[in-house]
Amino acid sequence: MYDVNEIRRDFPILSREVNGRPLVYFDNGASAQKPRAVIDAITHSYCQEYSNVHRGLHFLSNLMTDRYEAVRGKIGRFLNAAHENEIVMNSGTTEGINMVAYGWAMPRMEAGDEIILTVMEHHANIVPWHFLRERLGVRLVWIDIDDDGHLDPQRVLDAITPRTRLIAVSHVSNVLGTRVDVKAISEGARARGVPVLVDGSQAAMHMRVDVRDIGCDFYTITGHKLYGPSGSGAIYCRSERMAEMSPFLGGGIMIKEVHKDRISWNDPPLKFEAGTPPIVQMIGLGVAIEYLDTLGMAAIERHETALRDYAVSRFGDVERLRLQGTTSDKAGIFSFTLEGAAHAHDISTVLDKKGVAVRAGHHCAGPLMERLGLTATCRASFGLYNTMDEIDVMIEALELAQDLFG
Ligand code: PMP
C-alpha cells in the first residue's frame, strides 16, 4: 500500500517552510530531494567507513571498495543489465554522454557521417554531438515532434541512411514529459545496424527501466534525480559497445601497466573510471536505489500517474494557462505559460512566494524552445512524494498570478 504521507516523513526537507508556507517541491526534474536513508548512509560512510577505493590493502580501503562495487550490481539489477560489468559508474548523464562521444563515437566517425537526434533533447545530449560536428564534420539530423509533443518512432527510423552511425534520444523529455518509444526505435535501428543511446535522466525516476527489453546500446542515468546524491550516476553500455570503446578520461585505476613508452588498459568497466570516483555519492545512490526498490517502481509510477491526471484536470481551471506537451501517456512533467501574461520568471516568483518551487527558463533545451516558439516556460515536475493537495496549492497560486498579471 502506497502511503504518500508516510513516505513524505522519509524526506526531512519536506517538513520545512519556504516564505512562511509549507514547501511544495515541484522541481524534481532538476533534482529530487533525498530520503533520510540516503543522508544517513552518507554520514555513516564518512564517520565510520571512509577511505579511497581500489587502491589500498588496509581494512577501510577494502570495506569501501566492497561498498562501492556493490553499487554496480544494484544499478545493473535496477536497469536489468545482463551483467553488472556493463555499468560504468560516473558523475551523471553529462559525463556518460561525453564518454560515449569521445570514447566510442569520435574514433569511429568521419566527415559526412550522421547522428540522429530529436528536437526534444537536453543540451547534455546535444552539445557533445556538436563537438563532433565541429571537429569531424559529422552531420546532425534533427527529428521533429508533433504539436502535442509526441515523437513518432517511425520518423526516427525513416531518417536512417547508410551514413547513420548513432541515434541519441531521450526516454522522457525534461520539458514536455513525453515518453518516447525507445524500444521501437532500438528494435528498428538494430535491424539496420545502428546503435542507440538513450538519455534516461528523466525516465528512471518515474518508471521501471529494462535496458534488455528496450534493446538499446547505451542508457544513462543521473543519481541526483533518482533521490540520490549529486555527483553520482551511471551509464549502461551493451558489452559489444563497451568492447569497442576507447578510454575517455586517463589516469589512475583505468590502466593495467604504465611504462615510459607503452601503456595497457584495465578491463572494462574500470577502464572507463579514471581517478578517484564519487565514492560516497555512489554509495548514497545505492541506498536510493534500494529505497526505490522497496517502494516499487510500479507503485511509484501508479502514484505519479494519478498525480498527472489530477494535474491535467486542475490546469484546465486556469483560464489562460497553456500547457506544452499534451500526450496522454506523458510523465508528470508540465511546462506552461500564462497567455498574454507575465514572463515565466515572474510566474515562478509568484509561486515561490506561496512556497511552491517550480523551474522557469529554457530548461537546457534550445532546439525545443525554438520548435515551440518560446524563450521560456515554467515547469512543474512531480516526484514520488508529491500530493494532490500540493497541486491545489500550485493552482491557487497560478490563479493569483493570472489575476496579478492579467
Ligand atoms: N538529460 C536530461 C533529459 C536531463 O533532464 C538532464 C538534467 N537536467 C540531463 C540530461 C543532465 O544530467 P546530469 O545532471 O546528470 O548531468
Short mmCIF file of C-alpha atoms and ligand atoms in Angstrom, two decimals:
data_model
loop_
_atom_site.label_atom_id
_atom_site.label_comp_id
_atom_site.label_asym_id
_atom_site.label_seq_id
_atom_site.Cartn_x
_atom_site.Cartn_y
_atom_site.Cartn_z
CA MET A 1 0.00 0.00 0.00
CA TYR A 2 1.49 3.31 -1.13
CA ASP A 3 1.01 5.74 1.74
CA VAL A 4 2.30 9.07 0.47
CA ASN A 5 2.01 10.77 3.88
CA GLU A 6 4.13 8.05 5.43
CA ILE A 7 6.63 8.31 2.56
CA ARG A 8 6.88 12.09 2.97
CA ARG A 9 8.19 11.56 6.50
CA ASP A 10 11.24 9.84 4.98
CA PHE A 11 12.29 13.16 3.40
CA PRO A 12 13.39 15.62 6.10
CA ILE A 13 13.34 18.68 3.82
CA LEU A 14 9.64 18.26 3.07
CA SER A 15 8.73 19.40 6.57
CA ARG A 16 10.36 22.81 6.18
CA GLU A 17 8.63 26.04 5.23
CA VAL A 18 9.54 28.45 2.43
CA ASN A 19 8.35 32.05 2.65
CA GLY A 20 6.20 31.13 5.62
CA ARG A 21 4.37 28.37 3.72
CA PRO A 22 4.85 24.60 3.68
CA LEU A 23 7.32 23.73 0.93
CA VAL A 24 5.70 22.38 -2.23
CA TYR A 25 8.60 20.93 -4.17
CA PHE A 26 7.80 20.61 -7.87
CA ASP A 27 11.33 20.94 -9.21
CA ASN A 28 12.07 17.23 -9.24
CA GLY A 29 13.03 17.32 -12.91
CA ALA A 30 16.02 19.47 -11.96
CA SER A 31 16.92 17.42 -8.90
CA ALA A 32 14.95 15.30 -6.43
CA GLN A 33 15.07 15.52 -2.63
CA LYS A 34 16.85 12.86 -0.59
CA PRO A 35 15.34 10.36 1.85
CA ARG A 36 16.84 10.10 5.32
CA ALA A 37 18.24 6.65 4.46
CA VAL A 38 20.49 8.27 1.82
CA ILE A 39 21.53 11.12 4.10
CA ASP A 40 22.28 8.68 6.94
CA ALA A 41 24.30 6.42 4.65
CA ILE A 42 26.46 9.38 3.60
CA THR A 43 27.04 10.39 7.22
CA HIS A 44 27.80 6.80 8.21
CA SER A 45 30.28 6.38 5.35
CA TYR A 46 32.22 9.48 6.34
CA CYS A 47 32.01 8.83 10.11
CA GLN A 48 32.79 5.12 10.11
CA GLU A 49 33.93 3.69 6.81
CA TYR A 50 35.59 6.28 4.60
CA SER A 51 38.72 5.58 2.60
CA ASN A 52 39.71 5.63 -1.06
CA VAL A 53 38.71 2.64 -3.19
CA HIS A 54 40.58 0.17 -5.41
CA ARG A 55 43.98 1.18 -4.06
CA GLY A 56 44.66 0.06 -0.54
CA LEU A 57 45.06 -3.22 1.24
CA HIS A 58 44.02 -1.91 4.62
CA PHE A 59 40.69 -2.64 6.29
CA LEU A 60 38.87 0.59 5.42
CA SER A 61 40.02 0.60 1.82
CA ASN A 62 38.77 -2.94 1.32
CA LEU A 63 35.49 -2.11 3.06
CA MET A 64 34.86 0.99 0.96
CA THR A 65 35.80 -0.86 -2.21
CA ASP A 66 33.26 -3.57 -1.38
CA ARG A 67 30.58 -0.98 -0.63
CA TYR A 68 31.36 0.96 -3.81
CA GLU A 69 31.49 -2.10 -6.06
CA ALA A 70 28.23 -3.42 -4.60
CA VAL A 71 26.51 -0.36 -6.09
CA ARG A 72 27.46 -1.52 -9.59
CA GLY A 73 25.42 -4.66 -9.02
CA LYS A 74 22.48 -2.67 -7.63
CA ILE A 75 22.45 -0.39 -10.68
CA GLY A 76 22.82 -3.38 -13.01
CA ARG A 77 19.78 -5.04 -11.43
CA PHE A 78 17.83 -1.75 -11.33
CA LEU A 79 18.28 -1.42 -15.11
CA ASN A 80 18.13 -5.17 -15.74
CA ALA A 81 21.52 -5.23 -17.47
CA ALA A 82 22.78 -8.68 -18.48
CA HIS A 83 25.85 -8.20 -16.30
CA GLU A 84 27.00 -5.61 -13.77
CA ASN A 85 30.18 -5.12 -15.82
CA GLU A 86 28.02 -3.35 -18.39
CA ILE A 87 27.65 -0.49 -15.88
CA VAL A 88 30.15 2.38 -15.81
CA MET A 89 29.75 4.47 -12.67
CA ASN A 90 30.22 8.20 -13.16
CA SER A 91 29.01 11.63 -12.09
CA GLY A 92 25.82 11.57 -14.15
CA THR A 93 24.36 11.77 -17.61
CA THR A 94 26.51 14.64 -18.81
CA GLU A 95 29.66 12.64 -18.15
CA GLY A 96 28.11 9.47 -19.59
CA ILE A 97 27.19 11.05 -22.92
CA ASN A 98 30.56 12.81 -23.21
CA MET A 99 32.24 9.45 -22.59
CA VAL A 100 30.33 7.91 -25.50
CA ALA A 101 31.01 10.94 -27.71
CA TYR A 102 34.76 10.96 -27.07
CA GLY A 103 35.45 7.30 -26.41
CA TRP A 104 33.09 5.49 -28.75
CA ALA A 105 31.88 7.92 -31.43
CA MET A 106 34.89 10.11 -32.12
CA PRO A 107 37.33 7.32 -33.10
CA ARG A 108 34.82 5.72 -35.48
CA MET A 109 33.20 8.69 -37.20
CA GLU A 110 34.30 10.91 -40.06
CA ALA A 111 33.05 13.85 -42.11
CA GLY A 112 29.62 13.18 -43.59
CA ASP A 113 28.64 10.53 -41.04
CA GLU A 114 25.27 11.20 -39.41
CA ILE A 115 23.92 11.26 -35.87
CA ILE A 116 20.14 11.33 -35.45
CA LEU A 117 18.78 13.49 -32.61
CA THR A 118 15.30 14.75 -31.78
CA VAL A 119 14.39 18.40 -31.25
CA MET A 120 13.41 17.46 -27.68
CA GLU A 121 16.91 16.67 -26.42
CA HIS A 122 18.53 18.25 -23.37
CA HIS A 123 21.77 20.12 -24.07
CA ALA A 124 23.64 17.21 -22.42
CA ASN A 125 22.51 15.11 -25.39
CA ILE A 126 23.21 17.83 -27.96
CA VAL A 127 26.43 19.65 -27.14
CA PRO A 128 28.77 16.59 -27.19
CA TRP A 129 27.44 15.78 -30.69
CA HIS A 130 28.07 19.39 -31.76
CA PHE A 131 31.71 18.78 -30.78
CA LEU A 132 31.78 16.00 -33.37
CA ARG A 133 30.05 18.23 -35.92
CA GLU A 134 32.60 20.99 -35.38
CA ARG A 135 35.68 18.81 -35.13
CA LEU A 136 34.95 15.99 -37.57
CA GLY A 137 32.27 17.37 -39.88
CA VAL A 138 29.64 14.91 -38.63
CA ARG A 139 26.10 15.85 -39.69
CA LEU A 140 23.40 16.22 -37.02
CA VAL A 141 19.99 15.07 -38.30
CA TRP A 142 17.08 16.50 -36.30
CA ILE A 143 13.75 14.71 -35.92
CA ASP A 144 10.70 16.85 -35.31
CA ILE A 145 7.85 16.15 -32.86
CA ASP A 146 4.10 16.50 -33.35
CA ASP A 147 2.44 19.62 -31.95
CA ASP A 148 1.30 17.71 -28.84
CA GLY A 149 4.90 16.65 -28.14
CA HIS A 150 4.57 13.09 -29.47
CA LEU A 151 7.59 11.61 -31.19
CA ASP A 152 6.77 9.12 -33.93
CA PRO A 153 9.43 6.37 -33.73
CA GLN A 154 8.93 5.66 -37.43
CA ARG A 155 10.07 9.19 -38.24
CA VAL A 156 13.36 8.42 -36.49
CA LEU A 157 13.77 5.12 -38.33
CA ASP A 158 12.91 6.70 -41.69
CA ALA A 159 15.80 9.14 -41.19
CA ILE A 160 18.37 6.31 -41.12
CA THR A 161 20.70 6.37 -44.13
CA PRO A 162 23.84 4.38 -44.97
CA ARG A 163 25.79 7.16 -43.20
CA THR A 164 23.87 6.96 -39.89
CA ARG A 165 26.26 5.98 -37.12
CA LEU A 166 24.18 6.65 -33.99
CA ILE A 167 20.70 7.58 -32.77
CA ALA A 168 20.72 9.56 -29.50
CA VAL A 169 17.32 10.14 -27.93
CA SER A 170 15.71 10.93 -24.57
CA HIS A 171 13.45 8.35 -22.97
CA VAL A 172 11.35 11.11 -21.36
CA SER A 173 11.50 14.79 -22.32
CA ASN A 174 12.62 17.02 -19.46
CA VAL A 175 10.35 19.81 -20.77
CA LEU A 176 7.24 18.11 -22.14
CA GLY A 177 7.18 14.87 -20.17
CA THR A 178 6.72 13.00 -23.47
CA ARG A 179 7.55 9.31 -23.22
CA VAL A 180 9.45 8.14 -26.25
CA ASP A 181 9.04 4.62 -27.59
CA VAL A 182 12.74 3.86 -27.32
CA LYS A 183 12.04 0.14 -27.67
CA ALA A 184 10.57 0.58 -31.16
CA ILE A 185 13.45 2.87 -32.09
CA SER A 186 16.05 0.41 -30.76
CA GLU A 187 14.45 -2.58 -32.50
CA GLY A 188 14.24 -0.80 -35.84
CA ALA A 189 17.74 0.65 -35.52
CA ARG A 190 19.25 -2.68 -34.51
CA ALA A 191 17.77 -4.34 -37.58
CA ARG A 192 19.71 -1.77 -39.62
CA GLY A 193 22.91 -1.97 -37.60
CA VAL A 194 22.62 1.47 -35.99
CA PRO A 195 23.45 1.78 -32.26
CA VAL A 196 21.08 3.71 -29.99
CA LEU A 197 21.93 5.85 -26.97
CA VAL A 198 19.05 6.60 -24.63
CA ASP A 199 19.23 9.55 -22.24
CA GLY A 200 17.31 8.15 -19.29
CA SER A 201 17.86 11.09 -16.92
CA GLN A 202 14.17 11.91 -16.71
CA ALA A 203 12.80 8.41 -17.14
CA ALA A 204 14.44 6.24 -14.49
CA MET A 205 12.87 8.17 -11.61
CA HIS A 206 9.35 7.75 -12.98
CA MET A 207 9.18 4.24 -14.41
CA ARG A 208 10.70 0.80 -14.41
CA VAL A 209 13.56 0.71 -16.92
CA ASP A 210 14.66 -2.54 -18.52
CA VAL A 211 17.59 -1.98 -20.86
CA ARG A 212 17.41 -5.52 -22.24
CA ASP A 213 13.75 -5.15 -23.08
CA ILE A 214 14.43 -1.77 -24.68
CA GLY A 215 17.35 -3.25 -26.61
CA CYS A 216 19.41 -0.05 -26.63
CA ASP A 217 23.21 0.13 -26.68
CA PHE A 218 23.74 2.87 -24.11
CA TYR A 219 21.43 4.08 -21.33
CA THR A 220 22.38 6.94 -19.00
CA ILE A 221 21.05 7.66 -15.52
CA THR A 222 21.54 10.55 -13.14
CA GLY A 223 21.79 9.86 -9.41
CA HIS A 224 20.56 13.22 -8.16
CA LYS A 225 17.25 12.82 -9.98
CA LEU A 226 16.88 9.30 -8.55
CA TYR A 227 16.71 10.65 -4.99
CA GLY A 228 20.45 10.04 -4.64
CA PRO A 229 23.37 12.46 -4.19
CA SER A 230 24.54 14.93 -6.83
CA GLY A 231 27.77 13.83 -8.48
CA SER A 232 26.54 10.24 -8.86
CA GLY A 233 25.29 8.41 -11.91
CA ALA A 234 25.96 5.63 -14.35
CA ILE A 235 25.78 4.54 -17.94
CA TYR A 236 24.78 1.11 -19.18
CA CYS A 237 26.87 0.06 -22.17
CA ARG A 238 25.96 -3.13 -24.02
CA SER A 239 29.08 -5.31 -23.77
CA GLU A 240 29.81 -5.24 -27.53
CA ARG A 241 29.80 -1.42 -27.47
CA MET A 242 31.89 -1.38 -24.28
CA ALA A 243 34.48 -3.55 -26.05
CA GLU A 244 34.60 -1.08 -28.97
CA MET A 245 35.05 1.98 -26.76
CA SER A 246 38.36 3.77 -26.16
CA PRO A 247 39.07 5.32 -22.78
CA PHE A 248 37.77 8.86 -22.34
CA LEU A 249 39.48 10.13 -19.17
CA GLY A 250 43.02 8.94 -18.46
CA GLY A 251 44.53 8.49 -15.02
CA GLY A 252 44.76 6.07 -12.16
CA ILE A 253 42.76 2.82 -11.95
CA MET A 254 41.84 2.74 -15.66
CA ILE A 255 45.28 1.29 -16.57
CA LYS A 256 46.88 -2.12 -16.21
CA GLU A 257 50.52 -1.14 -16.85
CA VAL A 258 52.13 2.21 -17.49
CA HIS A 259 55.68 2.46 -18.87
CA LYS A 260 57.58 5.31 -20.45
CA ASP A 261 56.85 4.05 -23.95
CA ARG A 262 53.76 1.88 -23.66
CA ILE A 263 50.55 1.50 -21.73
CA SER A 264 47.78 -1.04 -21.31
CA TRP A 265 44.23 -0.56 -20.07
CA ASN A 266 42.35 -2.08 -17.19
CA ASP A 267 39.39 -4.29 -18.11
CA PRO A 268 36.01 -2.61 -18.62
CA PRO A 269 34.20 -1.10 -16.81
CA LEU A 270 37.18 0.16 -14.72
CA LYS A 271 38.85 1.17 -17.99
CA PHE A 272 36.28 3.98 -18.04
CA GLU A 273 36.52 5.04 -14.39
CA ALA A 274 39.71 7.09 -14.15
CA GLY A 275 40.85 8.61 -10.89
CA THR A 276 39.10 8.71 -7.54
CA PRO A 277 35.40 8.21 -8.24
CA PRO A 278 32.50 9.88 -6.39
CA ILE A 279 32.78 7.17 -3.72
CA VAL A 280 30.31 8.22 -1.05
CA GLN A 281 27.94 9.70 -3.63
CA MET A 282 27.73 6.31 -5.34
CA ILE A 283 27.13 4.58 -2.02
CA GLY A 284 24.32 7.06 -1.42
CA LEU A 285 22.92 6.26 -4.88
CA GLY A 286 22.98 2.57 -3.99
CA VAL A 287 20.83 3.32 -0.95
CA ALA A 288 18.49 5.50 -3.03
CA ILE A 289 18.00 2.60 -5.45
CA GLU A 290 17.25 0.26 -2.54
CA TYR A 291 14.71 2.83 -1.34
CA LEU A 292 13.05 2.92 -4.78
CA ASP A 293 13.06 -0.88 -4.94
CA THR A 294 11.35 -1.04 -1.56
CA LEU A 295 8.57 1.29 -2.67
CA GLY A 296 8.50 -0.43 -6.07
CA MET A 297 8.82 1.45 -9.35
CA ALA A 298 5.39 0.18 -10.45
CA ALA A 299 3.77 1.68 -7.33
CA ILE A 300 5.65 4.96 -7.80
CA GLU A 301 4.51 5.09 -11.41
CA ARG A 302 0.88 4.47 -10.40
CA HIS A 303 1.05 7.25 -7.82
CA GLU A 304 2.61 9.70 -10.25
CA THR A 305 0.11 8.79 -12.98
CA ALA A 306 -2.73 9.70 -10.60
CA LEU A 307 -0.95 13.00 -9.85
CA ARG A 308 -0.51 13.66 -13.56
CA ASP A 309 -4.18 13.03 -14.34
CA TYR A 310 -5.28 15.23 -11.46
CA ALA A 311 -2.91 18.00 -12.58
CA VAL A 312 -4.25 17.84 -16.15
CA SER A 313 -7.79 18.36 -14.86
CA ARG A 314 -6.76 21.17 -12.49
CA PHE A 315 -4.62 23.05 -15.04
CA GLY A 316 -7.83 23.33 -17.06
CA ASP A 317 -9.20 25.61 -14.31
CA VAL A 318 -6.59 28.29 -15.03
CA GLU A 319 -8.15 30.03 -17.98
CA ARG A 320 -5.11 31.48 -19.71
CA LEU A 321 -2.69 28.69 -18.92
CA ARG A 322 -1.18 26.98 -21.96
CA LEU A 323 0.37 23.57 -21.48
CA GLN A 324 3.18 22.39 -23.71
CA GLY A 325 3.18 18.65 -24.26
CA THR A 326 -0.22 17.02 -24.01
CA THR A 327 0.31 13.37 -24.90
CA SER A 328 -1.96 11.16 -22.80
CA ASP A 329 0.77 8.82 -21.52
CA LYS A 330 3.28 11.52 -20.58
CA ALA A 331 5.24 11.57 -17.33
CA GLY A 332 4.27 14.08 -14.61
CA ILE A 333 6.32 16.92 -16.09
CA PHE A 334 4.34 20.02 -17.07
CA SER A 335 5.64 23.05 -18.94
CA PHE A 336 3.34 26.01 -19.20
CA THR A 337 2.97 29.70 -19.89
CA LEU A 338 0.21 32.14 -18.99
CA GLU A 339 -1.12 33.60 -22.19
CA GLY A 340 -0.82 37.36 -22.51
CA ALA A 341 0.62 37.48 -19.04
CA ALA A 342 3.94 37.61 -17.34
CA HIS A 343 7.26 36.06 -18.22
CA ALA A 344 7.83 32.56 -16.86
CA HIS A 345 10.26 34.00 -14.33
CA ASP A 346 7.56 36.28 -12.90
CA ILE A 347 5.11 33.39 -12.61
CA SER A 348 7.67 31.29 -10.78
CA THR A 349 8.34 34.19 -8.41
CA VAL A 350 4.64 34.38 -7.50
CA LEU A 351 4.58 30.62 -6.94
CA ASP A 352 7.73 30.86 -4.82
CA LYS A 353 6.01 33.38 -2.54
CA LYS A 354 3.45 30.65 -1.87
CA GLY A 355 6.19 28.12 -1.10
CA VAL A 356 5.88 26.39 -4.49
CA ALA A 357 9.19 25.54 -6.18
CA VAL A 358 9.00 25.24 -9.97
CA ARG A 359 11.63 25.82 -12.64
CA ALA A 360 11.46 28.69 -15.11
CA GLY A 361 13.63 29.15 -18.17
CA HIS A 362 14.73 27.31 -21.30
CA HIS A 363 15.37 24.05 -19.43
CA CYS A 364 18.62 23.42 -21.35
CA ALA A 365 16.56 22.57 -24.43
CA GLY A 366 17.34 25.30 -27.01
CA PRO A 367 16.12 23.45 -30.14
CA LEU A 368 12.84 22.53 -28.42
CA MET A 369 12.25 26.13 -27.33
CA GLU A 370 12.77 27.19 -30.97
CA ARG A 371 10.29 24.49 -32.07
CA LEU A 372 7.72 25.76 -29.56
CA GLY A 373 8.38 29.39 -30.48
CA LEU A 374 9.03 30.25 -26.83
CA THR A 375 12.00 31.59 -24.91
CA ALA A 376 10.96 30.22 -21.54
CA THR A 377 8.31 28.20 -19.73
CA CYS A 378 7.52 27.33 -16.14
CA ARG A 379 7.94 23.66 -15.36
CA ALA A 380 6.32 21.69 -12.56
CA SER A 381 7.74 18.17 -12.31
CA PHE A 382 6.38 15.63 -9.85
CA GLY A 383 8.16 13.13 -7.67
CA LEU A 384 7.16 10.13 -5.61
CA TYR A 385 6.33 12.24 -2.53
CA ASN A 386 4.05 14.85 -4.13
CA THR A 387 0.33 15.05 -3.39
CA MET A 388 -2.88 16.27 -4.95
CA ASP A 389 -3.18 18.85 -2.17
CA GLU A 390 0.12 20.31 -3.32
CA ILE A 391 -1.24 20.55 -6.86
CA ASP A 392 -4.19 22.52 -5.44
CA VAL A 393 -1.76 24.94 -3.75
CA MET A 394 0.01 25.47 -7.07
CA ILE A 395 -3.25 26.02 -8.97
CA GLU A 396 -4.36 28.60 -6.41
CA ALA A 397 -1.04 30.42 -6.81
CA LEU A 398 -1.35 30.28 -10.60
CA GLU A 399 -4.83 31.81 -10.39
CA LEU A 400 -3.32 34.58 -8.29
CA ALA A 401 -0.56 35.10 -10.87
CA GLN A 402 -3.18 35.26 -13.62
CA ASP A 403 -5.08 37.98 -11.71
CA LEU A 404 -1.89 39.91 -10.90
CA PHE A 405 -0.57 39.97 -14.45
CA GLY A 406 -3.86 39.93 -16.32
N1 PMP B 1 19.35 14.86 -19.88
C1 PMP B 1 18.16 15.25 -19.41
C2 PMP B 1 16.91 14.87 -20.15
C3 PMP B 1 18.10 16.00 -18.23
O1 PMP B 1 16.92 16.40 -17.76
C4 PMP B 1 19.29 16.33 -17.54
C5 PMP B 1 19.28 17.10 -16.24
N2 PMP B 1 18.56 18.28 -16.26
C6 PMP B 1 20.50 15.89 -18.07
C7 PMP B 1 20.49 15.16 -19.24
C8 PMP B 1 21.79 16.20 -17.39
O2 PMP B 1 22.03 15.27 -16.40
P1 PMP B 1 23.14 15.47 -15.27
O3 PMP B 1 22.58 16.43 -14.29
O4 PMP B 1 23.32 14.10 -14.72
O5 PMP B 1 24.37 15.89 -15.93
#
